[in-house]
Short mmCIF file of C-alpha atoms and ligand atoms in Angstrom, two decimals:
data_model
loop_
_atom_site.label_atom_id
_atom_site.label_comp_id
_atom_site.label_asym_id
_atom_site.label_seq_id
_atom_site.Cartn_x
_atom_site.Cartn_y
_atom_site.Cartn_z
CA UNK A 1 8.54 23.98 -2.41
CA UNK A 2 5.13 23.92 -3.45
CA UNK A 3 3.23 20.42 -1.72
CA UNK A 4 -0.06 19.49 -2.63
CA UNK A 5 -2.87 17.59 -0.70
CA UNK A 6 -6.42 16.21 -1.32
CA UNK A 7 -9.35 17.44 1.25
CA UNK A 8 -12.79 17.62 1.40
CA UNK A 9 -14.37 20.76 0.18
CA UNK A 10 -15.74 23.12 2.85
CA UNK A 11 -18.04 25.89 2.84
CA UNK A 12 -15.19 28.55 2.81
CA UNK A 13 -14.15 27.28 -0.59
CA UNK A 14 -17.35 28.56 -2.28
CA UNK A 15 -15.76 31.80 -3.47
CA UNK A 16 -12.68 30.22 -5.10
CA UNK A 17 -14.79 27.56 -6.49
CA UNK A 18 -17.17 30.14 -8.26
CA UNK A 19 -13.78 32.03 -9.50
CA UNK A 20 -12.51 28.85 -10.96
CA UNK A 21 -15.88 27.87 -12.40
CA UNK A 22 -15.89 31.18 -14.26
CA UNK A 23 -12.00 30.93 -15.56
CA UNK A 24 -12.55 27.05 -16.52
CA UNK A 25 -15.96 26.56 -17.96
CA UNK A 26 -18.00 27.85 -20.93
CA UNK A 27 -21.38 27.47 -18.96
CA UNK A 28 -19.84 27.95 -15.11
CA UNK A 29 -22.07 26.94 -12.16
CA UNK A 30 -23.70 29.80 -10.41
CA UNK A 31 -23.05 30.34 -6.46
CA UNK A 32 -26.28 28.64 -5.98
CA UNK A 33 -25.26 25.25 -7.78
CA UNK A 34 -22.03 24.94 -5.81
CA UNK A 35 -24.04 25.66 -2.65
CA UNK A 36 -26.60 23.04 -3.67
CA UNK A 37 -23.76 20.27 -4.75
CA UNK A 38 -21.80 21.06 -1.12
CA UNK A 39 -24.68 21.19 1.50
CA UNK A 40 -27.83 19.67 -0.38
CA UNK A 41 -27.46 17.35 -2.80
CA UNK A 42 -27.48 13.93 -0.80
CA UNK A 43 -25.33 11.94 -3.45
CA UNK A 44 -22.42 14.51 -4.40
CA UNK A 45 -18.95 14.45 -3.49
CA UNK A 46 -16.50 16.98 -3.42
CA UNK A 47 -12.80 17.11 -2.89
CA UNK A 48 -10.60 19.68 -3.53
CA UNK A 49 -6.45 19.69 -4.09
CA UNK A 50 -4.81 22.40 -1.93
CA UNK A 51 -1.31 23.93 -2.40
CA UNK A 52 0.48 24.73 0.85
CA UNK A 53 1.43 28.26 -1.30
CA UNK A 54 -1.71 29.15 -3.27
CA UNK A 55 -4.48 27.47 -1.44
CA UNK A 56 -7.32 25.62 -3.33
CA UNK A 57 -6.35 25.16 -6.83
CA UNK A 58 -8.54 22.69 -7.92
CA UNK A 59 -11.57 20.38 -7.24
CA UNK A 60 -13.78 17.61 -8.32
CA UNK A 61 -17.51 16.84 -7.90
CA UNK A 62 -19.20 13.40 -8.35
CA UNK A 63 -22.42 11.67 -7.61
CA UNK A 64 -22.60 8.22 -6.34
CA UNK A 65 -26.09 6.53 -6.68
CA UNK A 66 -25.80 2.63 -5.69
CA UNK A 67 -23.44 1.09 -8.14
CA UNK A 68 -23.25 3.68 -10.11
CA UNK A 69 -21.11 7.07 -10.10
CA UNK A 70 -21.07 10.35 -12.49
CA UNK A 71 -18.47 12.82 -12.80
CA UNK A 72 -20.20 16.32 -12.69
CA UNK A 73 -17.37 18.52 -12.75
CA UNK A 74 -13.61 18.46 -12.35
CA UNK A 75 -11.27 21.82 -12.61
CA UNK A 76 -7.80 22.97 -11.93
CA UNK A 77 -6.58 26.24 -11.70
CA UNK A 78 -5.11 27.17 -15.32
CA UNK A 79 -1.87 28.24 -13.93
CA UNK A 80 -1.76 24.84 -12.21
CA UNK A 81 -2.84 22.70 -15.08
CA UNK A 82 -0.39 19.82 -16.39
CA UNK A 83 0.97 19.14 -12.82
CA UNK A 84 -0.96 15.92 -12.56
CA UNK A 85 -3.54 17.64 -10.09
CA UNK A 86 -6.13 16.57 -12.00
CA UNK A 87 -5.10 12.93 -12.21
CA UNK A 88 -4.79 13.55 -8.07
CA UNK A 89 -8.53 14.11 -8.01
CA UNK A 90 -9.54 11.72 -10.31
CA UNK A 91 -7.58 9.12 -8.60
CA UNK A 92 -9.21 9.99 -5.38
CA UNK A 93 -12.63 9.58 -6.59
CA UNK A 94 -12.22 6.40 -8.28
CA UNK A 95 -10.60 5.02 -4.91
CA UNK A 96 -13.74 6.47 -3.05
CA UNK A 97 -15.88 4.75 -5.64
CA UNK A 98 -13.97 1.33 -5.56
CA UNK A 99 -14.27 1.32 -1.79
CA UNK A 100 -18.24 2.33 -2.13
CA UNK A 101 -18.52 -0.87 -4.39
CA UNK A 102 -19.20 1.31 -7.43
CA UNK A 103 -19.23 -0.40 -10.67
CA UNK A 104 -19.33 2.11 -13.32
CA UNK A 105 -18.05 5.74 -13.58
CA UNK A 106 -19.41 7.58 -16.29
CA UNK A 107 -18.99 11.31 -17.65
CA UNK A 108 -19.95 13.87 -20.41
CA UNK A 109 -17.37 15.92 -21.89
CA UNK A 110 -17.24 18.42 -24.75
CA UNK A 111 -16.02 16.87 -27.88
CA UNK A 112 -13.59 19.38 -28.38
CA UNK A 113 -12.26 19.34 -24.74
CA UNK A 114 -9.18 17.48 -25.91
CA UNK A 115 -7.13 18.06 -22.43
CA UNK A 116 -9.89 16.58 -20.62
CA UNK A 117 -10.64 13.53 -22.90
CA UNK A 118 -6.94 12.59 -22.67
CA UNK A 119 -7.18 13.02 -18.89
CA UNK A 120 -10.02 10.53 -18.65
CA UNK A 121 -8.57 8.05 -21.23
CA UNK A 122 -5.36 7.88 -19.29
CA UNK A 123 -7.39 6.94 -16.28
CA UNK A 124 -9.26 3.99 -18.25
CA UNK A 125 -12.23 5.95 -19.53
CA UNK A 126 -13.36 4.47 -22.92
CA UNK A 127 -15.61 6.69 -25.19
CA UNK A 128 -18.95 5.07 -25.54
CA UNK A 129 -21.10 7.35 -27.77
CA UNK A 130 -21.51 10.84 -28.97
CA UNK A 131 -24.31 12.73 -27.60
CA UNK A 132 -25.52 15.06 -30.28
CA UNK A 133 -26.11 18.57 -29.25
CA UNK A 134 -25.88 17.69 -25.40
CA UNK A 135 -24.77 21.22 -24.42
CA UNK A 136 -27.04 24.64 -24.71
CA UNK A 137 -24.90 25.91 -27.07
CA UNK A 138 -24.90 22.79 -29.52
CA UNK A 139 -21.73 21.11 -28.73
CA UNK A 140 -21.92 17.46 -28.85
CA UNK A 141 -20.88 15.33 -25.88
CA UNK A 142 -18.47 12.35 -25.85
CA UNK A 143 -20.07 9.98 -23.18
CA UNK A 144 -17.29 8.25 -21.29
CA UNK A 145 -17.00 5.01 -19.03
CA UNK A 146 -14.96 3.29 -16.43
CA UNK A 147 -15.86 0.00 -15.25
CA UNK A 148 -14.31 -1.03 -11.84
CA UNK A 149 -14.00 -4.67 -11.33
CA UNK A 150 -14.69 -6.32 -7.98
CA UNK A 151 -11.16 -6.47 -6.33
CA UNK A 152 -9.82 -3.59 -8.04
CA UNK A 153 -8.00 -1.17 -5.36
C1 COA B 201 -9.14 18.79 -17.66
C2 COA B 201 -8.35 19.21 -16.52
C3 COA B 201 -8.77 18.75 -15.25
C4 COA B 201 -7.11 18.45 -16.46
O1 COA B 201 -6.23 18.85 -15.11
P1 COA B 201 -4.45 18.66 -15.51
O2 COA B 201 -4.33 18.75 -13.70
O3 COA B 201 -4.02 19.44 -16.16
O4 COA B 201 -4.53 17.29 -15.77
P2 COA B 201 -3.27 16.33 -15.60
O5 COA B 201 -1.75 17.12 -15.43
O6 COA B 201 -3.41 15.48 -14.12
O7 COA B 201 -3.04 15.79 -16.95
C5 COA B 201 -3.23 13.98 -17.23
C6 COA B 201 -3.01 13.76 -18.41
O8 COA B 201 -4.12 14.26 -19.05
C7 COA B 201 -3.64 14.75 -20.41
N1 COA B 201 -3.66 16.12 -20.65
C8 COA B 201 -3.87 16.88 -19.70
N2 COA B 201 -3.98 18.32 -20.08
C9 COA B 201 -3.56 18.33 -21.15
C10 COA B 201 -3.70 19.01 -22.44
N3 COA B 201 -3.80 20.47 -22.24
N4 COA B 201 -3.15 18.54 -23.75
C11 COA B 201 -2.91 17.47 -23.90
N5 COA B 201 -3.08 16.43 -22.81
C12 COA B 201 -3.33 16.82 -21.71
C13 COA B 201 -2.15 13.97 -20.68
O9 COA B 201 -2.05 12.75 -20.99
C14 COA B 201 -1.80 14.16 -19.27
O10 COA B 201 -0.70 13.49 -18.90
P3 COA B 201 0.72 13.89 -19.00
O11 COA B 201 1.02 15.36 -18.35
O12 COA B 201 1.82 12.80 -18.17
O13 COA B 201 0.87 13.80 -20.62
C15 COA B 201 -7.94 20.43 -16.65
O14 COA B 201 -7.37 20.95 -18.15
C16 COA B 201 -9.18 21.67 -16.47
O15 COA B 201 -9.37 22.06 -15.44
N6 COA B 201 -9.56 22.04 -17.68
C17 COA B 201 -10.90 22.80 -17.43
C18 COA B 201 -12.13 22.12 -16.95
C19 COA B 201 -12.51 21.29 -17.49
O16 COA B 201 -12.30 21.26 -18.95
N7 COA B 201 -12.76 20.15 -17.10
C20 COA B 201 -13.35 18.82 -17.71
C21 COA B 201 -14.58 18.97 -17.72
S1 COA B 201 -15.38 17.33 -18.58
#
């Protein structure tokens, strides 16, 4: 039986993340971007979802600065999508943000990325505005926010 668990991302995961980036994103991170997020960026937080059979199958990266957080990246291997693993990762990030007294979690998502927009809406994010030509290929971004109230668990 396949089981999943959440754990911190480690150096040994970098090549798998690179491969997932290339499978899942129009403008994937390069290896140096991943290394920066993992080893140098003081505000980044990286968690992975691990299958007991296939190893690392997804990850999330979010920044926390004082009482604000930004989701920078979330990705699940296409072979493992629609199994609520994206939700597991997002729940973990929001739990951590809540514990760290974050009040606003924001993100940008490509306007046509309906799976991701649906995921975020399911987890309480609301569309705030469209950022025109936000991405280098000219795509618009939807800017979304989730507010965390004091006392949320
Ligand atoms: C976005 C992404 C992380 C979602 O991961 P996932 O593990 O498939 O998501 P979940 O299974 O937790 O889905 C949660 C909810 O999101 C919505 N959703 C997810 N994928 C969807 C799809 N393809 N179509 C419609 N709704 C979708 C559904 O409401 C779903 O709940 P349900 O399955 O109970 O109906 C995944 O599609 C992915 O890695 N995409 C490529 C990378 C990417 O675009 N990341 C976002 C960048 S901003």
